[in-house]
Short mmCIF file of C-alpha atoms in Angstrom, two decimals:
data_model
loop_
_atom_site.label_atom_id
_atom_site.label_comp_id
_atom_site.label_asym_id
_atom_site.label_seq_id
_atom_site.Cartn_x
_atom_site.Cartn_y
_atom_site.Cartn_z
CA UNK A 1 64.58 84.33 -103.15
CA UNK A 2 66.47 81.03 -102.73
CA UNK A 3 64.65 77.83 -103.62
CA UNK A 4 63.75 75.64 -100.67
CA UNK A 5 63.81 71.88 -100.76
CA UNK A 6 61.43 69.58 -98.91
CA UNK A 7 63.91 69.25 -96.08
CA UNK A 8 63.54 72.95 -95.28
CA UNK A 9 67.03 73.95 -96.45
CA UNK A 10 67.84 76.55 -99.05
CA UNK A 11 68.92 74.64 -102.14
CA UNK A 12 71.87 75.85 -104.28
CA UNK A 13 70.93 78.19 -107.11
CA UNK A 14 73.81 77.74 -109.58
CA UNK A 15 73.88 78.17 -113.36
CA UNK A 16 72.00 76.35 -116.10
CA UNK A 17 74.66 75.24 -118.59
CA UNK A 18 75.46 71.66 -119.52
CA UNK A 19 78.57 71.39 -117.36
CA UNK A 20 78.75 70.08 -113.82
CA UNK A 21 79.09 72.77 -111.15
CA UNK A 22 80.16 72.70 -107.54
CA UNK A 23 77.50 72.73 -104.84
CA UNK A 24 77.62 73.78 -101.21
CA UNK A 25 79.26 70.48 -100.30
CA UNK A 26 81.95 70.78 -103.00
CA UNK A 27 80.44 67.97 -105.07
CA UNK A 28 79.51 68.10 -108.73
CA UNK A 29 75.94 69.33 -109.02
CA UNK A 30 73.54 68.93 -111.92
CA UNK A 31 72.20 71.78 -114.06
CA UNK A 32 68.87 73.07 -112.81
CA UNK A 33 66.08 73.72 -115.32
CA UNK A 34 66.28 77.26 -116.70
CA UNK A 35 64.19 79.96 -115.00
CA UNK A 36 62.73 77.54 -112.44
CA UNK A 37 63.69 79.84 -109.59
CA UNK A 38 62.28 82.93 -111.31
CA UNK A 39 59.03 81.17 -112.19
CA UNK A 40 58.60 79.81 -108.70
CA UNK A 41 58.94 83.28 -107.21
CA UNK A 42 56.61 84.75 -109.83
CA UNK A 43 53.97 82.05 -109.33
CA UNK A 44 53.93 82.49 -105.57
CA UNK A 45 53.50 86.26 -105.88
CA UNK A 46 50.69 86.18 -108.48
CA UNK A 47 47.17 84.83 -108.66
CA UNK A 48 48.06 82.43 -111.47
CA UNK A 49 49.88 79.38 -110.11
CA UNK A 50 50.80 76.52 -112.41
CA UNK A 51 51.34 78.73 -115.48
CA UNK A 52 52.26 75.80 -117.75
CA UNK A 53 48.98 74.07 -116.93
CA UNK A 54 46.13 75.03 -119.26
CA UNK A 55 42.79 75.91 -117.72
CA UNK A 56 40.79 72.71 -117.68
CA UNK A 57 39.68 69.77 -115.51
CA UNK A 58 43.17 68.74 -114.33
CA UNK A 59 44.35 72.20 -113.27
CA UNK A 60 40.98 72.93 -111.68
CA UNK A 61 41.09 69.66 -109.73
CA UNK A 62 44.56 70.47 -108.36
CA UNK A 63 43.74 74.05 -107.37
CA UNK A 64 40.41 73.06 -105.81
CA UNK A 65 41.96 70.20 -103.84
CA UNK A 66 44.82 72.28 -102.46
CA UNK A 67 42.44 75.11 -101.55
CA UNK A 68 40.18 72.73 -99.63
CA UNK A 69 42.85 70.92 -97.65
CA UNK A 70 44.65 74.14 -96.68
CA UNK A 71 41.55 76.15 -95.65
CA UNK A 72 41.98 76.18 -91.86
CA UNK A 73 38.31 76.49 -91.01
CA UNK A 74 37.05 74.39 -93.89
CA UNK A 75 35.48 70.92 -93.60
CA UNK A 76 38.29 69.32 -95.67
CA UNK A 77 41.21 70.92 -93.84
CA UNK A 78 44.23 68.64 -93.44
CA UNK A 79 46.89 69.51 -90.83
CA UNK A 80 50.22 70.28 -92.45
CA UNK A 81 52.05 67.17 -91.12
CA UNK A 82 49.46 65.00 -92.88
CA UNK A 83 49.81 66.70 -96.26
CA UNK A 84 51.81 63.93 -97.90
CA UNK A 85 52.20 63.79 -101.68
CA UNK A 86 53.81 60.95 -103.65
CA UNK A 87 54.96 61.05 -107.26
CA UNK A 88 56.16 58.32 -109.53
CA UNK A 89 59.38 59.33 -111.34
CA UNK A 90 59.82 57.75 -114.81
CA UNK A 91 57.17 59.10 -117.15
CA UNK A 92 55.62 61.23 -114.40
CA UNK A 93 58.36 63.71 -113.51
CA UNK A 94 60.70 63.15 -116.47
CA UNK A 95 60.81 61.46 -119.86
CA UNK A 96 60.98 57.64 -119.98
CA UNK A 97 61.10 57.04 -123.74
CA UNK A 98 62.32 55.04 -125.58
CA UNK A 99 63.53 53.52 -122.30
CA UNK A 100 63.70 54.60 -118.69
CA UNK A 101 66.81 56.70 -117.99
CA UNK A 102 68.28 53.89 -115.94
CA UNK A 103 68.55 51.76 -119.10
CA UNK A 104 70.76 54.39 -120.74
CA UNK A 105 72.87 54.57 -117.59
CA UNK A 106 73.16 50.78 -117.52
CA UNK A 107 74.13 50.65 -121.20
CA UNK A 108 77.04 53.01 -120.61
CA UNK A 109 78.05 50.99 -117.59
CA UNK A 110 78.05 47.77 -119.65
CA UNK A 111 80.22 49.49 -122.29
CA UNK A 112 82.67 50.45 -119.55
CA UNK A 113 82.80 46.90 -118.19
CA UNK A 114 83.08 45.39 -121.69
CA UNK A 115 86.09 47.59 -122.43
CA UNK A 116 87.83 45.93 -119.48
CA UNK A 117 86.50 42.44 -120.29
CA UNK A 118 85.79 42.11 -124.07
CA UNK A 119 84.24 38.66 -123.60
CA UNK A 120 81.33 40.38 -121.87
CA UNK A 121 80.19 41.90 -125.17
CA UNK A 122 79.35 38.46 -126.56
CA UNK A 123 77.22 37.39 -123.57
CA UNK A 124 73.53 38.03 -123.14
CA UNK A 125 71.99 40.17 -121.82
CA UNK A 126 75.04 42.44 -122.02
CA UNK A 127 75.16 41.97 -125.79
CA UNK A 128 71.59 43.29 -126.10
CA UNK A 129 72.49 46.52 -124.34
CA UNK A 130 75.53 47.12 -126.51
CA UNK A 131 73.65 46.40 -129.75
CA UNK A 132 70.40 48.14 -128.83
CA UNK A 133 68.45 44.88 -129.18
CA UNK A 134 64.97 46.15 -128.27
CA UNK A 135 63.27 42.75 -128.33
CA UNK A 136 65.72 41.24 -125.85
CA UNK A 137 65.60 44.28 -123.59
CA UNK A 138 61.80 44.24 -123.52
CA UNK A 139 61.85 40.50 -122.82
CA UNK A 140 64.01 41.14 -119.75
CA UNK A 141 61.25 43.28 -118.30
CA UNK A 142 61.63 46.12 -115.85
CA UNK A 143 62.58 43.87 -112.93
CA UNK A 144 65.15 41.97 -114.99
CA UNK A 145 66.78 45.22 -116.05
CA UNK A 146 66.76 46.36 -112.45
CA UNK A 147 68.50 43.18 -111.29
CA UNK A 148 71.17 43.56 -113.98
CA UNK A 149 71.63 47.20 -113.03
CA UNK A 150 72.37 46.20 -109.45
CA UNK A 151 74.66 43.36 -110.48
CA UNK A 152 76.86 45.71 -112.53
CA UNK A 153 77.47 47.91 -109.48
CA UNK A 154 78.29 45.21 -106.94
CA UNK A 155 81.17 46.07 -104.62
CA UNK A 156 80.76 49.84 -104.88
CA UNK A 157 80.21 51.94 -101.80
CA UNK A 158 77.17 54.21 -101.78
CA UNK A 159 79.48 57.23 -101.97
CA UNK A 160 81.31 55.84 -105.01
CA UNK A 161 78.03 55.17 -106.79
CA UNK A 162 76.76 58.68 -106.05
CA UNK A 163 79.84 60.21 -107.70
CA UNK A 164 79.49 57.91 -110.72
CA UNK A 165 75.78 58.69 -111.12
CA UNK A 166 76.10 62.46 -110.77
CA UNK A 167 78.96 62.62 -113.26
CA UNK A 168 76.96 60.60 -115.79
CA UNK A 169 73.80 62.66 -115.33
CA UNK A 170 75.76 65.88 -115.87
CA UNK A 171 77.06 64.83 -119.29
CA UNK A 172 74.89 62.05 -120.81
CA UNK A 173 72.27 63.13 -123.33
CA UNK A 174 69.07 61.66 -124.68
CA UNK A 175 69.79 60.07 -128.10
CA UNK A 176 66.83 61.73 -129.85
CA UNK A 177 66.07 64.88 -127.89
CA UNK A 178 69.71 65.92 -127.44
CA UNK A 179 69.29 67.12 -123.86
CA UNK A 180 70.80 65.96 -120.60
CA UNK A 181 68.35 63.77 -118.74
CA UNK A 182 67.71 66.23 -115.87
CA UNK A 183 66.69 68.72 -118.60
CA UNK A 184 63.96 66.26 -119.59
CA UNK A 185 61.97 66.91 -116.45
CA UNK A 186 58.49 68.22 -117.15
CA UNK A 187 58.08 71.95 -116.57
CA UNK A 188 54.42 71.65 -115.44
CA UNK A 189 55.47 69.09 -112.84
CA UNK A 190 58.26 71.31 -111.52
CA UNK A 191 55.64 74.02 -111.05
CA UNK A 192 53.33 71.55 -109.33
CA UNK A 193 56.07 70.42 -106.92
CA UNK A 194 56.75 74.05 -106.00
CA UNK A 195 53.04 74.80 -105.64
CA UNK A 196 52.50 71.88 -103.29
CA UNK A 197 55.55 72.82 -101.22
CA UNK A 198 54.32 76.40 -100.94
CA UNK A 199 51.09 74.99 -99.50
CA UNK A 200 52.71 72.87 -96.81
CA UNK A 201 52.98 69.50 -98.56
CA UNK A 202 55.86 67.12 -97.94
CA UNK A 203 56.71 65.39 -101.20
CA UNK A 204 58.05 61.88 -101.76
CA UNK A 205 59.04 60.01 -104.90
CA UNK A 206 57.92 56.36 -105.11
CA UNK A 207 59.54 54.89 -108.20
CA UNK A 208 60.17 51.53 -109.78
CA UNK A 209 63.59 52.87 -110.77
CA UNK A 210 66.73 52.51 -108.73
CA UNK A 211 66.52 54.59 -105.58
CA UNK A 212 70.20 55.60 -105.55
CA UNK A 213 70.17 56.91 -109.12
CA UNK A 214 67.19 59.16 -108.35
CA UNK A 215 68.81 60.35 -105.12
CA UNK A 216 71.81 61.51 -107.15
CA UNK A 217 69.81 64.31 -108.80
CA UNK A 218 66.49 64.71 -106.97
CA UNK A 219 67.52 67.51 -104.64
CA UNK A 220 69.08 69.67 -107.36
CA UNK A 221 66.35 69.02 -109.93
CA UNK A 222 63.14 68.47 -107.97
CA UNK A 223 64.00 70.07 -104.62
CA UNK A 224 63.28 66.68 -103.00
CA UNK A 225 66.05 65.49 -100.64
CA UNK A 226 67.39 61.92 -100.87
CA UNK A 227 65.69 60.78 -97.67
CA UNK A 228 62.33 61.35 -99.39
CA UNK A 229 63.11 59.06 -102.32
CA UNK A 230 61.60 55.57 -102.33
CA UNK A 231 62.56 53.20 -105.13
CA UNK A 232 63.91 49.82 -106.07
CA UNK A 233 66.83 48.96 -103.84
CA UNK A 234 69.68 46.50 -103.60
CA UNK A 235 71.05 44.65 -100.61
CA UNK A 236 73.78 46.44 -98.67
CA UNK A 237 76.51 45.46 -96.25
CA UNK A 238 78.19 47.49 -93.52
CA UNK A 239 81.99 47.42 -93.72
CA UNK A 240 84.57 48.83 -91.32
CA UNK A 241 88.31 48.51 -91.78
CA UNK A 242 91.55 50.34 -92.47
CA UNK A 243 89.92 52.10 -95.45
CA UNK A 244 87.17 53.50 -93.25
CA UNK A 245 83.53 52.82 -92.50
CA UNK A 246 81.08 52.50 -95.38
CA UNK A 247 78.04 50.79 -96.87
CA UNK A 248 78.79 48.47 -99.80
CA UNK A 249 76.41 47.36 -102.54
CA UNK A 250 76.03 43.58 -102.80
CA UNK A 251 74.60 43.45 -106.31
CA UNK A 252 71.40 41.63 -105.26
CA UNK A 253 67.86 42.93 -105.48
CA UNK A 254 66.38 43.91 -102.13
CA UNK A 255 63.03 45.39 -103.20
CA UNK A 256 61.52 45.89 -106.65
CA UNK A 257 59.39 48.98 -106.00
CA UNK A 258 56.56 48.49 -108.47
CA UNK A 259 52.81 47.93 -108.31
CA UNK A 260 51.72 46.65 -104.86
CA UNK A 261 55.29 46.85 -103.57
CA UNK A 262 55.10 50.63 -103.89
CA UNK A 263 52.33 50.68 -101.31
CA UNK A 264 54.31 48.41 -98.99
CA UNK A 265 57.35 50.67 -99.23
CA UNK A 266 55.25 53.79 -98.71
CA UNK A 267 54.08 52.22 -95.45
CA UNK A 268 57.64 51.30 -94.46
CA UNK A 269 59.33 54.58 -95.37
CA UNK A 270 56.63 57.23 -94.84
CA UNK A 271 54.31 55.86 -92.20
CA UNK A 272 51.38 57.98 -93.37
CA UNK A 273 48.85 57.39 -96.13
CA UNK A 274 49.36 60.06 -98.81
CA UNK A 275 46.52 62.41 -99.66
CA UNK A 276 47.93 63.26 -103.10
CA UNK A 277 49.34 60.84 -105.68
CA UNK A 278 50.54 61.26 -109.28
CA UNK A 279 51.53 58.39 -111.59
CA UNK A 280 51.49 57.41 -115.26
CA UNK A 281 51.28 53.62 -115.61
CA UNK A 282 49.70 50.45 -114.29
CA UNK A 283 52.72 50.20 -112.00
CA UNK A 284 51.30 53.21 -110.12
CA UNK A 285 47.72 52.00 -109.87
CA UNK A 286 48.10 50.36 -106.46
CA UNK A 287 49.49 53.49 -104.82
CA UNK A 288 46.82 55.62 -106.50
CA UNK A 289 44.11 53.35 -105.10
CA UNK A 290 45.78 53.31 -101.68
CA UNK A 291 45.86 57.10 -101.63
CA UNK A 292 42.24 57.51 -102.69
CA UNK A 293 40.96 54.86 -100.26
CA UNK A 294 41.73 56.99 -97.20
CA UNK A 295 39.30 59.25 -95.38
CA UNK A 296 38.84 62.93 -96.23
CA UNK A 297 39.81 64.93 -99.30
CA UNK A 298 42.20 63.14 -101.66
CA UNK A 299 43.46 63.50 -105.21
CA UNK A 300 44.92 60.93 -107.58
CA UNK A 301 46.28 61.98 -110.98
CA UNK A 302 47.35 59.86 -113.96
CA UNK A 303 49.47 61.35 -116.73
CA UNK A 304 48.53 60.09 -120.20
CA UNK A 305 51.30 60.47 -122.78
CA UNK A 306 49.26 61.42 -125.85
CA UNK A 307 51.51 64.13 -127.31
CA UNK A 308 53.69 62.71 -130.11
CA UNK A 309 54.58 66.16 -131.38
CA UNK A 310 56.15 67.59 -128.21
CA UNK A 311 57.20 64.35 -126.48
CA UNK A 312 56.02 60.77 -127.19
CA UNK A 313 52.58 59.16 -127.50
CA UNK A 314 52.22 55.77 -125.81
CA UNK A 315 50.25 53.79 -123.25
CA UNK A 316 49.49 50.07 -123.61
CA UNK A 317 52.20 49.64 -126.26
CA UNK A 318 55.15 50.32 -123.90
CA UNK A 319 56.21 46.83 -122.72
CA UNK A 320 58.41 48.00 -119.85
CA UNK A 321 55.72 50.12 -118.21
CA UNK A 322 52.29 49.83 -119.88
CA UNK A 323 49.23 51.92 -119.16
CA UNK A 324 46.12 49.82 -119.65
CA UNK A 325 44.14 48.97 -116.52
CA UNK A 326 44.71 52.31 -114.77
CA UNK A 327 43.45 54.19 -117.83
CA UNK A 328 40.44 51.95 -118.39
CA UNK A 329 39.38 52.03 -114.71
CA UNK A 330 40.32 55.62 -113.90
CA UNK A 331 36.70 56.78 -113.62
CA UNK A 332 35.71 53.84 -111.46
CA UNK A 333 38.57 54.50 -109.04
CA UNK A 334 38.12 58.28 -109.00
CA UNK A 335 41.44 58.99 -110.73
CA UNK A 336 41.81 62.22 -112.71
CA UNK A 337 43.45 61.57 -116.08
CA UNK A 338 45.83 64.30 -117.24
CA UNK A 339 46.21 64.53 -121.00
CA UNK A 340 49.69 65.86 -121.75
CA UNK A 341 48.46 67.22 -125.07
CA UNK A 342 45.49 69.07 -123.60
CA UNK A 343 46.54 69.94 -120.05
CA UNK A 344 50.07 71.26 -120.59
CA UNK A 345 50.94 74.38 -122.57
CA UNK A 346 54.61 73.40 -122.50
CA UNK A 347 56.43 70.15 -121.73
CA UNK A 348 60.11 70.80 -121.05
CA UNK A 349 61.80 73.80 -119.41
CA UNK A 350 62.77 76.58 -121.84
CA UNK A 351 66.51 76.07 -121.28
CA UNK A 352 66.19 72.53 -122.57
CA UNK A 353 64.76 73.57 -125.92
CA UNK A 354 66.72 71.97 -128.77
#
């Protein structure tokens, strides 16, 4: 049974090794998590969906919510076009420690630029990336890193960036976990995405990370097509000439998709208030509150990274994306907190095991 993406197409199946493969458009595709296809088929044909979710409050809340909004004659039924789900990306769908994946991508990009211009290595903030200066990187903040990320890709066309990003994602590995970054997606979340799709939900990503980097892997890894990715964006310019017609990156921040800006961009890009939202930091609190403030049945989930043995344990102590207010006020806002340690029987897909 071929996997379907949120755009209704059959997504490529491919192999699961660490090398880039060719997709249906002849482009390099990223490795898909091992056994995702088999598990999706198995889950949909059994009475035990979400197999990597332990029985408990979080799994029960998800199953109960989906059952209520899909029951055609029930009081909480939601028509399929209105079943909109939004997920944060970093720390919600894949690992974000010790930095968001975009920081690793940017570091390699700075190395590449410094090889061409050695003087760059002595200038801040480029020097901090090359030396792994944590204090300076944290002082930049998430928006500062985002602005530098865009500046280092100025002049590229969108197509050129997509090739660069996909090639990097296919070979770069996490410095501690030794896995490619797409292999650091969370297995329980992959199951949840498939479960929601099977029940008529249309899924969007609303991330503080760069939109184009997420678009480079989201369809292969999450089954979410690029048009359903919302994220931080840079200014673009249309160009037409002898070389062809293209969109060029200007290297300037257009929208930093974090906190309240996530809600604004959800309104701009989706046009419907979500009924399901999943985040993991204070940067997601506004869209969680926006989701839960609508009429009818709604569910907001907050992933708490409290599992140092299988992943990382952190919340308020992560300067780039802290979790403080959302955790403290979760009960007051009606947000269901998901303990990684207690709610998930596994974290990463089997194929990504070290």
